[in-house]
Coordinates of C-alpha atoms in Angstrom, one line a residue:
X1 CA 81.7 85.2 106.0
X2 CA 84.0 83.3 103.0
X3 CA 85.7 85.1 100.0
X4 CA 83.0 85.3 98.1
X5 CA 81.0 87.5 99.9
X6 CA 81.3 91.6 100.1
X7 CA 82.6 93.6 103.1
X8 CA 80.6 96.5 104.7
X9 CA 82.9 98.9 106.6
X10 CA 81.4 101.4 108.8
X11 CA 83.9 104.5 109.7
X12 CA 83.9 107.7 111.6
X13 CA 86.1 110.2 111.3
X14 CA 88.1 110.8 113.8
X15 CA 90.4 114.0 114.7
X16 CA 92.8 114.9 112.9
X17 CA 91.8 112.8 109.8
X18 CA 89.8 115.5 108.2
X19 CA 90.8 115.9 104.4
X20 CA 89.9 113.8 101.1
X21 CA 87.5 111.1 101.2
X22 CA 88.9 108.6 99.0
X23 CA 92.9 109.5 101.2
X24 CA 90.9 108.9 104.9
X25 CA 89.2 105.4 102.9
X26 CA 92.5 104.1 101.7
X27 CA 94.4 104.8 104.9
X28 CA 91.8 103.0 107.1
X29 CA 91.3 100.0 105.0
X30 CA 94.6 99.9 103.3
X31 CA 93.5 100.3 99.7
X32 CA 95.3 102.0 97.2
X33 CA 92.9 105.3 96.2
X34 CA 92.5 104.3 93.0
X35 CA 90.7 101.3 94.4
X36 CA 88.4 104.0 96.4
X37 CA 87.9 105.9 93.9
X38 CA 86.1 103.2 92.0
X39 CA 84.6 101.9 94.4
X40 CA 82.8 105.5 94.8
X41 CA 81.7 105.5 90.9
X42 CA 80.5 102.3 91.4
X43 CA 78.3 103.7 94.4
X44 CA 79.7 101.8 97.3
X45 CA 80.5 104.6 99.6
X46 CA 78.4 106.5 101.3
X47 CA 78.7 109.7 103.4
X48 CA 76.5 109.9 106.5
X49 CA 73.7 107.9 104.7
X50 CA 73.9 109.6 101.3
X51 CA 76.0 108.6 98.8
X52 CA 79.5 110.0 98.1
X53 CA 81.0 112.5 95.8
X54 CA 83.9 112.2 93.9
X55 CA 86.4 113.9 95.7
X56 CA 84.7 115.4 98.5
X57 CA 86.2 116.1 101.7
X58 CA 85.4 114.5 105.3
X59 CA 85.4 116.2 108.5
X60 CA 85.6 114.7 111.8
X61 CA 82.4 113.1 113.2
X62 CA 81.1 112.1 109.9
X63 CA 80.3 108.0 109.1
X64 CA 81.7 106.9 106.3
X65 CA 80.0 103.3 105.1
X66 CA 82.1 101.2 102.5
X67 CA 80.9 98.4 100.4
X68 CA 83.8 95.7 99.2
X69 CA 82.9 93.4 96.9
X70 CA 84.5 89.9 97.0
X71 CA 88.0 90.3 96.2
X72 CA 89.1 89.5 92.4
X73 CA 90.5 86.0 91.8
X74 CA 94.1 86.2 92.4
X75 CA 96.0 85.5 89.1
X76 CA 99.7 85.9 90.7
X77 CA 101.3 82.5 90.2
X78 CA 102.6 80.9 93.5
X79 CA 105.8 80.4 93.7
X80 CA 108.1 77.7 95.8
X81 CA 110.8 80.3 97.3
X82 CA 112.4 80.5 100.3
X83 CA 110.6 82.3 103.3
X84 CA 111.5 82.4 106.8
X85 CA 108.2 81.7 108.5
X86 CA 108.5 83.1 112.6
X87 CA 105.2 82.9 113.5
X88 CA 101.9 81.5 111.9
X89 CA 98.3 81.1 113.1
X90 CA 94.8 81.4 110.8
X91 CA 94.9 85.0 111.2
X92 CA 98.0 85.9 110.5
X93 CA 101.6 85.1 109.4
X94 CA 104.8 87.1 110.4
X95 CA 108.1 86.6 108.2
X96 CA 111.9 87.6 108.3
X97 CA 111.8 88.9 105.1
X98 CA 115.4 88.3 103.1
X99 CA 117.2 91.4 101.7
X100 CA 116.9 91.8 97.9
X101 CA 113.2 90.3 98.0
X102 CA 110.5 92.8 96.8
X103 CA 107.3 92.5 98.7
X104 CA 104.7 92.4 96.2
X105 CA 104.6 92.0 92.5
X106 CA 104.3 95.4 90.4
X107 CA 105.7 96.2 87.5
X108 CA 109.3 95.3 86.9
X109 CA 108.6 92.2 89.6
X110 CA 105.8 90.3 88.6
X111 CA 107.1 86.9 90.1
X112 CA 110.0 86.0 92.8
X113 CA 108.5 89.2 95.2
X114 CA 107.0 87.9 99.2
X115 CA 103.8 87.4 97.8
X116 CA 104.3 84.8 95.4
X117 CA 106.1 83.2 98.3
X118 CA 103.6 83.2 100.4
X119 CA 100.7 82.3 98.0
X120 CA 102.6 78.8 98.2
X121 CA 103.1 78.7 101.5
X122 CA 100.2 79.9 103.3
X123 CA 97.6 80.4 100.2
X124 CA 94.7 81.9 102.3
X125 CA 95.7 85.7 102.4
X126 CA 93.1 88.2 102.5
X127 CA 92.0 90.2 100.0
X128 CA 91.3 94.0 101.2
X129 CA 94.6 95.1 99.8
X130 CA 94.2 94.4 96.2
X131 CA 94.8 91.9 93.7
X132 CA 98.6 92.6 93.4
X133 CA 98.9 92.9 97.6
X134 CA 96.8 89.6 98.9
X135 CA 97.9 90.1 103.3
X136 CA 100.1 92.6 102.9
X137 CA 99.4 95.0 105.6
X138 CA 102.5 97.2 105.8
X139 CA 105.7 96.6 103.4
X140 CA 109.8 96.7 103.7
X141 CA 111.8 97.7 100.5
X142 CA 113.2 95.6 98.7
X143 CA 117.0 95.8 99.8
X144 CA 115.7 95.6 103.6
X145 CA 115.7 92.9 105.8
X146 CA 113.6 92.1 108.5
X147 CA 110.1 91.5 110.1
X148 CA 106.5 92.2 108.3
X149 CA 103.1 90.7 109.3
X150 CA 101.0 89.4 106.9
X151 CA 97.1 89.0 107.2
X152 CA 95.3 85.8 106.3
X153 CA 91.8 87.4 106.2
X154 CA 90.0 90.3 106.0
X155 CA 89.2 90.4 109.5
X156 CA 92.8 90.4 110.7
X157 CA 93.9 92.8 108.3
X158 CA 91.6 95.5 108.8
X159 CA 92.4 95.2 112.6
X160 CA 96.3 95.1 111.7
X161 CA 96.0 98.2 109.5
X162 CA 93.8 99.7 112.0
X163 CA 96.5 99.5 114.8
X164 CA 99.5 100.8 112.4
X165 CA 96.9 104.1 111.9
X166 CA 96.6 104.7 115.8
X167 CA 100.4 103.9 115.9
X168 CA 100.0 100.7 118.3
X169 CA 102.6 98.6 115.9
X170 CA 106.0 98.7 118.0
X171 CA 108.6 99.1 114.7
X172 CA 112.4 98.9 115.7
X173 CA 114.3 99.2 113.1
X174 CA 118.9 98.9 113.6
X175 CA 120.7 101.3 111.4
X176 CA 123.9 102.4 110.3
X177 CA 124.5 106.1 109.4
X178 CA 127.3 108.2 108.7
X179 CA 128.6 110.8 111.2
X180 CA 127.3 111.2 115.0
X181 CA 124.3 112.2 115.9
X182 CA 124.7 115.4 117.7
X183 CA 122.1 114.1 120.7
X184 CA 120.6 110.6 121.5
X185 CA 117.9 110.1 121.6
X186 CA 116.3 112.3 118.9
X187 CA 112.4 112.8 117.6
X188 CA 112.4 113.6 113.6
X189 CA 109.1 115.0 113.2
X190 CA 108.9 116.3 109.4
X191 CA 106.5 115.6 106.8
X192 CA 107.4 113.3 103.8
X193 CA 106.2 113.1 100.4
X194 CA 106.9 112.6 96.5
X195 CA 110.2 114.4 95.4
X196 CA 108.9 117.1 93.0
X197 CA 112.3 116.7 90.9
X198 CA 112.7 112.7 90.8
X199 CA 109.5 110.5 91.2
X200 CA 111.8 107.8 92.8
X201 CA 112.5 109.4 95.5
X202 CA 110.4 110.8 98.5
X203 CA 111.6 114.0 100.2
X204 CA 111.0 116.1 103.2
X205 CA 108.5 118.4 102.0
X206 CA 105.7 121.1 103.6
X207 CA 103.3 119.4 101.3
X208 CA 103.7 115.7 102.6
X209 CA 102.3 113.5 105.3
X210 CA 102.6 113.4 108.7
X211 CA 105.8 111.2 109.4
X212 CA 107.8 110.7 112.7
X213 CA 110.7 108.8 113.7
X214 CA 112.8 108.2 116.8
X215 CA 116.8 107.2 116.9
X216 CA 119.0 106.2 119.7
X217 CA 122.4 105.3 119.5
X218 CA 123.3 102.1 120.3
X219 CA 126.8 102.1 119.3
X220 CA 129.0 105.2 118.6
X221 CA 131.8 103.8 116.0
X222 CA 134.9 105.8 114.3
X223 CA 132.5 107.7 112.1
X224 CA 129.5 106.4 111.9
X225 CA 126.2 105.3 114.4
X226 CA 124.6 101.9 114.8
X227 CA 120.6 103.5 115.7
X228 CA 118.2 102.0 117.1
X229 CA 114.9 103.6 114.9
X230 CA 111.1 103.6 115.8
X231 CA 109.0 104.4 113.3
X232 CA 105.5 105.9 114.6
X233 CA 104.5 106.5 110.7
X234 CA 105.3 104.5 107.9
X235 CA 105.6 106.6 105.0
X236 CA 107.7 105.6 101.9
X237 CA 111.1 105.2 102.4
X238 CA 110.8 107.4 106.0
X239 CA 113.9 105.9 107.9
X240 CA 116.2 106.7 104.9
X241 CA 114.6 110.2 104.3
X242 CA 114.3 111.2 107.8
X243 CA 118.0 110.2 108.4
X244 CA 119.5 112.0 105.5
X245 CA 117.3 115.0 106.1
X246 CA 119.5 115.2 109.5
X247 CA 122.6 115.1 107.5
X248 CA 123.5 110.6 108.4
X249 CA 122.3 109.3 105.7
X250 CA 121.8 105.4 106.0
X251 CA 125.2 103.1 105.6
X252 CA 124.8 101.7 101.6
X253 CA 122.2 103.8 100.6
X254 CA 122.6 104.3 96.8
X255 CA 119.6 106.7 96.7
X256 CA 119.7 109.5 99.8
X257 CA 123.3 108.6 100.9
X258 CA 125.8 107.4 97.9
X259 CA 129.0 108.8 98.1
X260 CA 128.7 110.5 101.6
X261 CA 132.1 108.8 102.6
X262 CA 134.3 110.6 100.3
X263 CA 132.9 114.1 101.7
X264 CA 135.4 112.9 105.0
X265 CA 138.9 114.3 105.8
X266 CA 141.7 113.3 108.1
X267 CA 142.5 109.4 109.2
X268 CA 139.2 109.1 109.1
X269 CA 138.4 109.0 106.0
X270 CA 139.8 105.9 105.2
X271 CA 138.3 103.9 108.1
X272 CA 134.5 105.5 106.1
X273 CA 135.8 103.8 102.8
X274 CA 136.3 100.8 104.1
X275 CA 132.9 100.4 105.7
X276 CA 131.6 101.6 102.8
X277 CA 133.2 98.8 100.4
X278 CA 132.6 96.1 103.2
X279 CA 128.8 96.7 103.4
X280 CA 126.8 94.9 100.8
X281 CA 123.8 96.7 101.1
X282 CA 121.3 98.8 102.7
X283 CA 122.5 98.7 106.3
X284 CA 118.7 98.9 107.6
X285 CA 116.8 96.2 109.1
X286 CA 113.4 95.3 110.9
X287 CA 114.4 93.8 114.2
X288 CA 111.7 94.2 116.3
X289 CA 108.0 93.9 115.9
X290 CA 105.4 93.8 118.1
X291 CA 101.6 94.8 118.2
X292 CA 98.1 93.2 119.7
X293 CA 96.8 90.1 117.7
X294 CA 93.9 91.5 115.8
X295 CA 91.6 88.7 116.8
X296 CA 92.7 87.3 120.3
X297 CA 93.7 90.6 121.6
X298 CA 96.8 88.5 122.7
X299 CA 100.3 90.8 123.1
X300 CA 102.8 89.4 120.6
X301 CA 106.3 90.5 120.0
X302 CA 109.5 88.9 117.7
X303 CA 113.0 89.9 117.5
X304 CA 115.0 89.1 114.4
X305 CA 118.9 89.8 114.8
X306 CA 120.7 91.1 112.3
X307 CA 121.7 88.8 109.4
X308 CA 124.7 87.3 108.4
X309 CA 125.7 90.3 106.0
X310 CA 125.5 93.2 108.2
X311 CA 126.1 91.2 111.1
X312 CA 129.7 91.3 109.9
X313 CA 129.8 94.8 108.9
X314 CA 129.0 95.8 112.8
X315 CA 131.5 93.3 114.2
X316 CA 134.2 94.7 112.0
X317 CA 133.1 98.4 113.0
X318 CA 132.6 97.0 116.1
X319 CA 135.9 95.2 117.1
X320 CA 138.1 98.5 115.4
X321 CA 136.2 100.9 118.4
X322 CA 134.5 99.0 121.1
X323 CA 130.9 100.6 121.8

C-alpha cells in the first residue's frame, strides 16, 4: 500500500474510552478532531456498520470503521538543519531533539521547526497526522530537549500511537524543581486541561483529561530536586502542570514557575537566585525512551544525557551539596 492509496481503520471501543466519537477517533489514530470531524461529513466513519453522526457518542464494544484518504501533498518546504539522528530504520526515526526547536510548523513557526528538518533528512514520513505533522507521533515543547520518535509510514505510526494510548511508551523525563518533595517517589494523578482564564496555559482542572505522572528524586540539592519523571499520559504541558500543581514548579519555567525563587527566605535564598540566573532555560528533558518497534515487535530503548546547558547547571548545584 503506497501514499496514494486510502487507509481503512477498524476500531472497537474499548473500556474506559466511552465519550465523543470524533475525541475516541483522534486519540486512536492521532488526528487532530477537526480532521475527524471532516472526515465524518464527508461520510468516512462509520458506527457499527451505519454511518456516523456528527457528534455522537461511543460506548464500549462498539466498531468504529474509518476511511483515510491519501494524505495531502505536503507543501512544508524541507529544510537543511541540524538534527541529531540516534536511531533510524524504514519505519521509524528517533531524534535528540535540541532545545529551542519547535516540533512542527503552526502558526508563528512555519519553517526552522523538527519537521522541516526531517522532511530533508529522511523525506518519507507518514501521513496520518496531518499535513502540518508528517511522523510526528508524540511531541516535546519547544524549549525541551530530548528524545521523540518519528514514524516513517502509516503502518508504524498507528502502531506507535497505539502503544502511547495503552501507556506501553517508557517516558523518563530529568527535572529540576524548586523546593523538596515532601516523599519520593510520588504518583500525580490529576486531570489536565485548557486554562479557563489564559488559553496558553493548561491547568489542573475537574473538567480535563485523564493525566498521571510519577517523580523520584534523584538528587536532593540546597533548595531544589533533580526528578526523575515518568509520564504515563501525555497531555499538554503535563510535567510542568503536574509539578507546579504540587507546589515545585519546574527550574526556568517562565509560564507555571517564574519568579518562585524570590518567594525564599534565609541563606537560602540566595543560593535559589543563583540557580535561577545560571539556568538558561527550561530545566526539563527527555532522557529516556523506550517502547516495542511497531513492526518487528523488537524491544528498543535510548538514553540521551543531559546537554551541555543544564548539564552545567546540575554540576554547579551538584558540586555546592553533594547528592
Amino acid at each position: 500500500m503506497d501514499a496514494t492509496t486510502e487507509r481503512a481503520y477498524a476500531l472497537v471501543v474499548e473500556a474506559g474510552e466511552e465519550g465523543r466519537l470524533d475525541r475516541f477517533v483522534s486519540e486512536r489514530l492521532e488526528m487532530s478532531r477537526t480532521r475527524v470531524q471532516t472526515l465524518v461529513a464527508e461520510g468516512r466513519v462509520k458506527v457499527d456498520g451505519r454511518e456516523a453522526r456528527k457528534s455522537e457518542a461511543v460506548q464500549p464494544g462498539m466498531r468504529i470503521d474509518v476511511v483515510v484518504p491519501p494524505p495531502v501533498a505536503v507543501d512544508i518546504p524541507a529544510q537543511d538543519l541540524p538534527l541529531d539522528i540516534v536511531f533510524e530504520d524504514e519505519h521509524l526515526v528517533v531524534v535528540n531533539k535540541a532545545a529551542g526547536m519547535v516540533v512542527h510548523p503552526a502558526p508563528g513557526h512555519r519553517t526552522g521547526t523538527m519537521v522541516n528538518a526531517l522532511l530533508y533528512h529522511v523525506r518519507d514520513l507518514s501521513g496520518v497526522g496531518g499535513r502540518l505533522r508528517p511522523g510526528i507521533v508524540h511531541r516535546l515543547d519547544r524549549d525541551t530537549s530530548g528524545l521523540l520518535v518519528a514514524a516513517k509510514n502509516d503502518a508504524a505510526h498507528v502502531g506507535l500511537a497505539d502503544a502511547l494510548r495503552k501507556r506501553q511508551v517508557k517516558r523518563i523525563y530529568l527535572a529540576a524543581a524548586w523546593g523538596h518533595l515532601s516523599e519520593s517517589p510520588m504518583t500525580i494523578d490529576a486531570p489536565v486541561g485548557r486554562d479557563r482564564k489564559d488559553r496558553k496555559r493548561m491547568a489542573v482542572s475537574e473538567a480535563g483529561r485523564a493525566a498521571i505522572t510519577r517523580v523520584r528524586v534523584r538528587e536532593r540539592w540546597v533548595r531544589a530536586d533533580l526528578l526523575d519523571v515518568a509520564l504515563k499520559t501525555g497531555r499538554t504541558h503535563q510535567i510542568r502542570v503536574h509539578l507546579a500543581h504540587i507546589g515545585h514548579p519546574v527550574v526556568g519555567d517562565p509560564l507555571y514557575g517564574s519568579g518562585w525563587e524570590r518567594g525564599m527566605g534565609g541563606p537560602e535564598r540566595a543560593w535559589a537566585k543563583e540557580l535561577a540566573r545560571r539556568t538558561p532555560r527550561l530545566f526539563l528533558h527527555a532522557a529516556e525512551l523506550g517502547f516495542q518497534h511497531p513492526v518487528s515487535g523488537a524491544a528498543m530503548r535510548f538514553e540521551a544525557p543531559l546537554p551541555p546547558d543544564l548539564a552545567a547547571v546540575a554540576e554547579w548545584a551538584r558540586d555546592l551539596f553533594p547528592a
